[in-house]
Tab-separated table of C-alpha atoms and ligand atoms in Angstrom:
chain	number	residue	atom	x	y	z
W	135	MET	CA	-27.856	12.958	60.163
W	136	LEU	CA	-24.788	11.722	58.208
W	137	ALA	CA	-25.474	9.842	54.969
W	138	VAL	CA	-23.834	6.398	54.960
W	139	VAL	CA	-21.170	6.257	52.254
W	140	PRO	CA	-20.500	2.714	51.040
W	141	PRO	CA	-16.872	1.506	51.089
W	142	PRO	CA	-14.931	1.454	47.787
W	143	VAL	CA	-15.256	-1.708	45.674
W	144	THR	CA	-12.375	-3.195	43.653
W	145	VAL	CA	-12.887	-5.693	40.838
W	146	ARG	CA	-10.167	-7.664	39.044
W	147	VAL	CA	-10.954	-8.512	35.420
W	148	PRO	CA	-9.156	-10.724	32.877
W	149	SER	CA	-7.917	-9.974	29.372
W	150	LYS	CA	-8.921	-12.254	26.502
W	151	ILE	CA	-7.294	-13.846	23.536
W	152	ASN	CA	-9.097	-15.419	20.606
W	153	LEU	CA	-7.922	-19.007	20.096
W	154	HIS	CA	-10.074	-19.081	16.974
W	155	LEU	CA	-11.532	-16.093	15.147
W	156	SER	CA	-13.512	-16.641	11.996
W	157	VAL	CA	-14.763	-13.425	10.388
W	158	GLY	CA	-17.712	-13.512	7.974
W	159	ASP	CA	-18.112	-11.157	5.031
W	160	LEU	CA	-18.974	-7.498	5.555
W	161	ARG	CA	-22.717	-7.169	6.192
W	162	ASP	CA	-24.908	-4.355	4.828
W	163	ASP	CA	-25.015	-2.799	8.314
W	164	GLY	CA	-21.191	-2.527	8.346
W	165	TYR	CA	-20.639	-5.365	10.809
W	166	HIS	CA	-19.146	-8.829	10.336
W	167	ASP	CA	-20.561	-12.062	11.760
W	168	LEU	CA	-17.987	-13.751	13.960
W	169	THR	CA	-17.399	-17.224	15.251
W	170	THR	CA	-14.780	-17.046	17.935
W	171	VAL	CA	-13.356	-19.005	20.843
W	172	PHE	CA	-12.330	-16.719	23.679
W	173	GLN	CA	-10.038	-17.640	26.519
W	174	ALA	CA	-9.694	-15.398	29.584
W	175	LEU	CA	-6.085	-14.883	30.685
W	176	SER	CA	-4.429	-14.029	33.995
W	177	LEU	CA	-3.181	-10.692	32.639
W	178	THR	CA	-5.667	-8.371	34.367
W	179	ASP	CA	-6.873	-4.817	34.989
W	180	GLU	CA	-8.163	-3.660	38.364
W	181	VAL	CA	-11.015	-1.205	38.711
W	182	THR	CA	-12.013	0.547	41.961
W	183	VAL	CA	-15.215	2.567	42.268
W	184	PHE	CA	-16.258	4.824	45.127
W	185	VAL	CA	-18.828	7.476	45.933
W	186	THR	CA	-17.374	10.988	45.819
W	187	THR	CA	-18.052	14.664	45.238
W	188	GLU	CA	-15.329	14.536	42.508
W	189	PRO	CA	-16.695	12.131	39.880
W	190	GLY	CA	-14.561	11.032	36.939
W	191	ILE	CA	-11.945	8.557	35.777
W	192	GLU	CA	-8.321	8.029	36.808
W	193	VAL	CA	-6.041	5.647	34.916
W	194	SER	CA	-2.577	4.318	35.784
W	195	GLY	CA	-0.340	1.491	34.586
W	196	GLU	CA	0.237	-0.069	31.144
W	197	GLY	CA	-0.500	2.497	28.391
W	198	ALA	CA	-2.417	4.793	30.786
W	199	GLY	CA	-1.604	7.926	28.758
W	200	LEU	CA	-3.536	6.509	25.774
W	201	VAL	CA	-6.781	5.952	27.644
W	202	PRO	CA	-9.510	8.630	27.581
W	203	THR	CA	-10.584	9.969	30.986
W	204	ASP	CA	-13.821	11.538	29.761
W	205	ASP	CA	-17.129	9.999	28.666
W	206	GLY	CA	-15.210	8.231	25.868
W	207	ASN	CA	-13.903	5.796	28.465
W	208	LEU	CA	-15.923	2.589	28.313
W	209	ALA	CA	-15.866	2.398	32.129
W	210	MET	CA	-17.706	5.732	32.377
W	211	ARG	CA	-20.248	4.517	29.833
W	212	ALA	CA	-20.710	1.407	31.985
W	213	VAL	CA	-21.438	3.540	35.082
W	214	ARG	CA	-24.059	5.504	33.157
W	215	ALA	CA	-25.623	2.435	31.512
W	216	LEU	CA	-26.067	0.708	34.878
W	217	ALA	CA	-27.376	3.834	36.610
W	218	ASP	CA	-29.917	4.299	33.771
W	219	HIS	CA	-30.889	0.614	33.900
W	220	VAL	CA	-31.854	0.832	37.565
W	221	GLY	CA	-33.597	4.188	37.082
W	222	LYS	CA	-31.091	6.248	39.090
W	223	PRO	CA	-29.155	8.181	36.410
W	224	HIS	CA	-27.964	10.860	38.895
W	225	GLU	CA	-25.987	8.190	40.851
W	226	ALA	CA	-23.509	8.122	37.929
W	227	ASP	CA	-22.484	11.693	38.787
W	228	ARG	CA	-21.330	10.649	42.265
W	229	VAL	CA	-18.903	7.886	41.251
W	230	ARG	CA	-15.155	7.978	40.708
W	231	VAL	CA	-13.550	5.113	38.766
W	232	VAL	CA	-9.868	4.291	39.294
W	233	ILE	CA	-8.417	1.941	36.663
W	234	ARG	CA	-5.052	0.165	37.059
W	235	LYS	CA	-4.146	-1.207	33.645
W	236	GLY	CA	-2.170	-4.391	33.090
W	237	ILE	CA	-3.826	-5.116	29.732
W	238	PRO	CA	-2.188	-3.319	26.772
W	239	VAL	CA	-4.299	-0.512	25.264
W	240	ALA	CA	-5.524	-1.154	21.689
W	241	GLY	CA	-3.689	-4.482	21.875
W	242	GLY	CA	-6.455	-6.826	20.719
W	243	MET	CA	-6.926	-8.134	24.279
W	244	ALA	CA	-10.178	-6.231	24.982
W	245	GLY	CA	-8.801	-4.052	27.768
W	246	GLY	CA	-11.457	-1.365	27.434
W	247	SER	CA	-14.201	-4.002	27.382
W	248	ALA	CA	-12.669	-5.596	30.492
W	249	ASP	CA	-12.808	-2.253	32.315
W	250	ALA	CA	-16.459	-1.816	31.326
W	251	ALA	CA	-17.322	-5.292	32.661
W	252	ALA	CA	-15.380	-4.649	35.874
W	253	THR	CA	-17.146	-1.320	36.358
W	254	LEU	CA	-20.596	-2.884	35.891
W	255	LEU	CA	-19.839	-5.470	38.575
W	256	ALA	CA	-18.147	-2.961	40.896
W	257	CYS	CA	-21.085	-0.501	40.731
W	258	THR	CA	-23.567	-3.356	41.244
W	259	THR	CA	-21.792	-4.086	44.535
W	260	LEU	CA	-21.276	-0.397	45.427
W	261	TRP	CA	-24.984	0.352	44.949
W	262	ASN	CA	-26.022	-2.908	46.580
W	263	LEU	CA	-28.063	-3.975	43.549
W	264	GLU	CA	-29.544	-7.442	43.227
W	265	LEU	CA	-28.643	-8.156	39.616
W	266	HIS	CA	-27.817	-11.591	38.255
W	267	ARG	CA	-24.672	-11.893	36.125
W	268	ASP	CA	-26.870	-12.712	33.090
W	269	GLU	CA	-28.767	-9.420	33.518
W	270	LEU	CA	-25.432	-7.583	33.782
W	271	ALA	CA	-24.328	-9.378	30.591
W	272	GLU	CA	-27.336	-7.910	28.749
W	273	ILE	CA	-26.270	-4.400	29.764
W	274	ALA	CA	-22.677	-5.379	28.922
W	275	ALA	CA	-23.651	-6.321	25.359
W	276	THR	CA	-24.996	-2.798	24.778
W	277	LEU	CA	-21.529	-1.407	25.608
W	278	GLY	CA	-19.495	-3.639	23.287
W	279	SER	CA	-19.399	-7.160	21.912
W	280	ASP	CA	-16.394	-8.266	24.052
W	281	VAL	CA	-17.844	-6.936	27.330
W	282	PRO	CA	-20.083	-9.938	28.237
W	283	PHE	CA	-17.174	-12.374	27.939
W	284	ALA	CA	-15.090	-10.340	30.413
W	285	LEU	CA	-17.899	-10.852	32.964
W	286	TYR	CA	-18.007	-14.638	32.556
W	287	GLY	CA	-14.348	-15.465	31.773
W	288	GLY	CA	-13.263	-19.076	31.286
W	289	THR	CA	-13.313	-20.340	27.713
W	290	ALA	CA	-16.338	-19.655	25.533
W	291	LEU	CA	-17.621	-19.902	22.000
W	292	GLY	CA	-18.869	-16.514	20.819
W	293	THR	CA	-21.174	-15.907	17.853
W	294	GLY	CA	-23.090	-12.940	16.452
W	295	ARG	CA	-20.655	-10.098	16.977
W	296	GLY	CA	-18.983	-12.244	19.651
W	297	GLU	CA	-21.503	-11.360	22.349
W	298	GLN	CA	-23.617	-14.544	22.207
W	299	LEU	CA	-21.666	-16.885	24.449
W	300	VAL	CA	-21.682	-20.588	25.225
W	301	PRO	CA	-19.160	-21.936	27.747
W	302	VAL	CA	-16.638	-24.416	26.349
W	303	LEU	CA	-15.096	-27.370	28.168
W	304	SER	CA	-11.378	-26.749	28.580
W	305	ARG	CA	-9.526	-29.427	30.503
W	306	HIS	CA	-6.136	-27.886	31.097
W	307	THR	CA	-4.425	-24.738	32.228
W	308	PHE	CA	-2.666	-23.423	29.150
W	309	HIS	CA	0.514	-21.338	29.400
W	310	TRP	CA	0.955	-18.288	27.223
W	311	VAL	CA	3.583	-15.687	26.428
W	312	LEU	CA	2.273	-12.326	25.242
W	313	ALA	CA	4.355	-9.978	23.123
W	314	PHE	CA	3.179	-6.338	23.246
W	315	ASP	CA	3.972	-4.190	20.217
W	316	GLN	CA	5.307	-0.617	20.315
W	317	ARG	CA	1.914	0.882	19.434
W	318	GLY	CA	-1.687	-0.301	19.339
W	319	LEU	CA	-3.773	-1.061	16.254
W	320	SER	CA	-7.232	0.359	15.615
W	321	THR	CA	-9.802	-2.459	15.474
W	322	PRO	CA	-11.929	-0.776	12.720
W	323	LYS	CA	-8.791	-0.262	10.589
W	324	VAL	CA	-7.892	-3.956	10.887
W	325	TYR	CA	-11.406	-5.014	9.796
W	326	GLY	CA	-11.179	-2.514	6.924
W	327	GLU	CA	-7.871	-4.033	5.852
W	328	LEU	CA	-9.392	-7.526	5.917
W	329	ASP	CA	-12.237	-6.315	3.647
W	330	ARG	CA	-9.635	-4.785	1.325
W	331	LEU	CA	-7.580	-8.012	1.212
W	332	ARG	CA	-10.756	-9.997	0.493
W	333	ASP	CA	-11.756	-7.610	-2.318
W	334	ALA	CA	-8.313	-7.957	-3.838
W	335	GLY	CA	-8.123	-11.750	-3.643
W	336	ASP	CA	-9.247	-14.642	-1.512
W	337	PRO	CA	-7.053	-14.954	1.582
W	338	PRO	CA	-7.414	-18.316	3.384
W	339	ARG	CA	-10.086	-18.550	6.082
W	340	VAL	CA	-9.798	-20.410	9.382
W	341	GLY	CA	-13.051	-22.346	8.868
W	342	SER	CA	-15.045	-23.899	11.684
W	343	PRO	CA	-13.802	-24.272	15.270
W	344	GLU	CA	-14.868	-27.933	15.841
W	345	ALA	CA	-11.359	-29.422	15.860
W	346	LEU	CA	-10.130	-26.693	18.191
W	347	LEU	CA	-13.021	-27.349	20.589
W	348	GLU	CA	-11.997	-31.032	20.669
W	349	ALA	CA	-8.389	-30.051	21.402
W	350	LEU	CA	-9.575	-27.886	24.304
W	351	ALA	CA	-11.621	-30.772	25.695
W	352	SER	CA	-8.633	-33.122	25.425
W	353	GLY	CA	-6.405	-30.561	27.166
W	354	ASP	CA	-3.421	-31.278	24.911
W	355	PRO	CA	-1.492	-28.044	24.254
W	356	ARG	CA	0.333	-29.561	21.259
W	357	GLN	CA	-2.928	-30.382	19.508
W	358	LEU	CA	-4.338	-26.954	20.426
W	359	GLY	CA	-1.225	-25.236	19.063
W	360	LEU	CA	-1.814	-26.750	15.625
W	361	LEU	CA	-5.362	-25.355	15.497
W	362	LEU	CA	-5.003	-21.711	16.634
W	363	GLY	CA	-6.299	-19.460	13.867
W	364	ASN	CA	-7.404	-15.886	13.304
W	365	ASP	CA	-8.867	-14.409	10.107
W	366	LEU	CA	-7.736	-10.943	11.248
W	367	GLN	CA	-4.099	-12.009	11.463
W	368	ALA	CA	-3.341	-11.429	7.744
W	369	ALA	CA	-4.872	-7.939	8.004
W	370	ALA	CA	-2.944	-7.084	11.185
W	371	VAL	CA	0.301	-8.311	9.604
W	372	SER	CA	-0.450	-6.365	6.426
W	373	LEU	CA	-0.787	-3.148	8.479
W	374	ARG	CA	2.144	-3.996	10.777
W	375	PRO	CA	4.570	-6.196	8.771
W	376	GLY	CA	6.989	-6.476	11.729
W	377	LEU	CA	4.498	-8.862	13.375
W	378	ARG	CA	5.639	-11.596	11.008
W	379	ARG	CA	9.092	-11.421	12.611
W	380	THR	CA	7.583	-11.429	16.114
W	381	LEU	CA	5.492	-14.528	15.331
W	382	ARG	CA	8.547	-16.321	13.946
W	383	ALA	CA	10.715	-15.328	16.919
W	384	GLY	CA	8.262	-16.827	19.436
W	385	VAL	CA	8.241	-20.192	17.714
W	386	THR	CA	12.037	-20.110	17.325
W	387	ALA	CA	12.214	-19.430	21.075
W	388	GLY	CA	10.358	-22.693	21.728
W	389	ALA	CA	6.630	-21.853	21.713
W	390	LEU	CA	4.303	-24.506	20.267
W	391	ALA	CA	2.534	-21.874	18.141
W	392	GLY	CA	1.830	-18.172	17.928
W	393	VAL	CA	-1.229	-16.199	16.857
W	394	VAL	CA	-2.163	-12.530	16.665
W	395	SER	CA	-4.695	-11.829	19.421
W	396	GLY	CA	-7.986	-10.449	18.059
W	397	SER	CA	-7.286	-7.392	15.924
W	398	GLY	CA	-3.697	-7.293	17.204
W	399	PRO	CA	-0.997	-6.268	17.448
W	400	THR	CA	-0.388	-8.373	20.590
W	401	CYS	CA	0.946	-11.829	19.693
W	402	ALA	CA	0.032	-14.783	21.928
W	403	PHE	CA	2.366	-17.786	22.082
W	404	LEU	CA	1.169	-21.114	23.430
W	405	CYS	CA	3.798	-23.022	25.422
W	406	SER	CA	3.911	-26.637	26.587
W	407	ASP	CA	4.055	-25.721	30.319
W	408	GLY	CA	4.823	-22.881	32.730
W	409	GLU	CA	8.566	-23.532	32.692
W	410	SER	CA	8.692	-23.404	28.906
W	411	ALA	CA	6.676	-20.158	28.957
W	412	LEU	CA	9.288	-18.499	31.218
W	413	LYS	CA	12.069	-19.623	28.885
W	414	VAL	CA	10.232	-18.435	25.756
W	415	ALA	CA	9.452	-15.099	27.441
W	416	ALA	CA	13.119	-14.528	28.372
W	417	GLU	CA	14.311	-15.358	24.882
W	418	LEU	CA	11.641	-13.265	23.175
W	419	ALA	CA	12.417	-10.295	25.419
W	420	GLY	CA	16.020	-10.462	24.246
W	421	ALA	CA	15.127	-10.794	20.551
W	422	GLY	CA	14.202	-7.120	20.119
W	423	VAL	CA	10.980	-7.882	18.247
W	424	CYS	CA	8.506	-6.341	20.692
W	425	ARG	CA	8.124	-3.687	23.397
W	426	THR	CA	7.335	-5.904	26.386
W	427	VAL	CA	6.768	-9.563	27.123
W	428	ARG	CA	4.359	-11.033	29.721
W	429	VAL	CA	3.644	-14.571	30.875
W	430	ALA	CA	0.020	-15.533	31.548
W	431	HIS	CA	-2.186	-18.589	31.943
W	432	GLY	CA	-5.753	-19.409	31.104
W	433	PRO	CA	-8.555	-20.046	31.407
W	434	VAL	CA	-9.215	-17.844	34.444
W	435	GLN	CA	-12.513	-16.661	35.908
W	436	GLY	CA	-14.280	-13.502	34.765
W	437	ALA	CA	-14.625	-10.207	36.638
W	438	ARG	CA	-14.537	-10.767	40.439
W	439	VAL	CA	-14.837	-8.474	43.434
W	440	CYS	CA	-11.510	-8.496	45.341
W	441	ASP	CA	-11.692	-9.163	49.073
W	442	GLU	CA	-9.600	-6.536	50.856
J	46	LIG	P1	-11.157	-4.046	20.923
J	46	LIG	O1	-11.967	-4.394	22.145
J	46	LIG	O2	-11.805	-3.010	20.040
J	46	LIG	O3	-10.567	-5.219	20.207
J	46	LIG	P2	-8.550	-3.583	21.931
J	46	LIG	O4	-8.572	-4.718	22.869
J	46	LIG	O5	-7.637	-3.695	20.758
J	46	LIG	O6	-9.975	-3.205	21.441
J	46	LIG	P3	-8.683	-1.542	23.969
J	46	LIG	O7	-7.576	-1.563	24.947
J	46	LIG	O8	-10.005	-2.011	24.428
J	46	LIG	O9	-8.189	-2.272	22.663
J	46	LIG	O10	-8.781	-0.026	23.439
J	46	LIG	C1	-9.367	0.382	22.249
J	46	LIG	C2	-9.583	1.910	22.324
J	46	LIG	O11	-10.644	2.143	23.245
J	46	LIG	C3	-8.384	2.664	22.874
J	46	LIG	O12	-7.613	3.194	21.838
J	46	LIG	C4	-8.989	3.760	23.750
J	46	LIG	O13	-8.975	5.004	23.115
J	46	LIG	C5	-10.438	3.349	23.961
J	46	LIG	N1	-10.797	3.107	25.379
J	46	LIG	C6	-11.918	3.505	25.978
J	46	LIG	N2	-11.970	3.100	27.258
J	46	LIG	C7	-10.850	2.421	27.497
J	46	LIG	C8	-10.334	1.761	28.641
J	46	LIG	N3	-10.997	1.734	29.809
J	46	LIG	N4	-9.158	1.120	28.526
J	46	LIG	C9	-8.505	1.126	27.339
J	46	LIG	N5	-8.927	1.770	26.244
J	46	LIG	C10	-10.098	2.409	26.301
């Protein structure tokens, strides 16, 4: 008798930016407490999983050469974590994961976390598991603090290490221009630089996100633009001084405001509408301050199975 092989499953998953990122002091366990407001953007990765006799990972697209294709890939860790969770660890050795990257690697937009979230959802469907998204989010949190948000998408307030999420009312579609830098930045190095800057002095802190949450509820991009803030920005700029020029160029091109996304080096520029975003993107692309420019909007939904 022939075994029934399930059809491949493809999941599309959003990137994230941090509209607000407040970083607490270094804790004894080496981590920092965060208060952050995530927004999921329409810049996406796509992950396909299928059952095969040749398990492994394949990566194509934006920055593919920089992504590990062994067990260091977060997607592979997601396959194993889910297989272990349902008590069928050997199933992980029969899955191939094909990742098409649109999210820049090591860009501060949580691309690896997005792939892990997409893989969890894709394997849940592939293996016909009855798991609620909240149960998947618990597994997601064991893989990385940005992974649960990639499952839910939308706009959310994150606390703890960013993995404790509460959805946030956001009344508008916001239009963004993203400037990718030549090379990525290592997240641990950026946190280390922030600790160093704080030891050496007292760089300003972004404070609490209340006003930004009100701006999101009102849906006014101008008000939101005034309130974008990221404690990691000074550290990212300190490690990559050219980002200062990029941030200035976006605003000169007509963006309402610019902010380094997460640990950088991607810069996110908020624009008044879609038309303005296209204009800012064209001008920024010609300014020679970054490798590539993309237009995106948010909030968008979290990881979703694509209908063929
Ligand atoms: P962080 O989530 O730490 O802020 P980031 O968004 O800046 O990270 P990612 O694109 O997630 O950056 O990549 C961080 C590192 O994770 C990469 O340098 C890469 O070696 C590793 N990595 C593991 N799996 C993946 C994946 N599926 N896609 C991209 N990078 C991955």
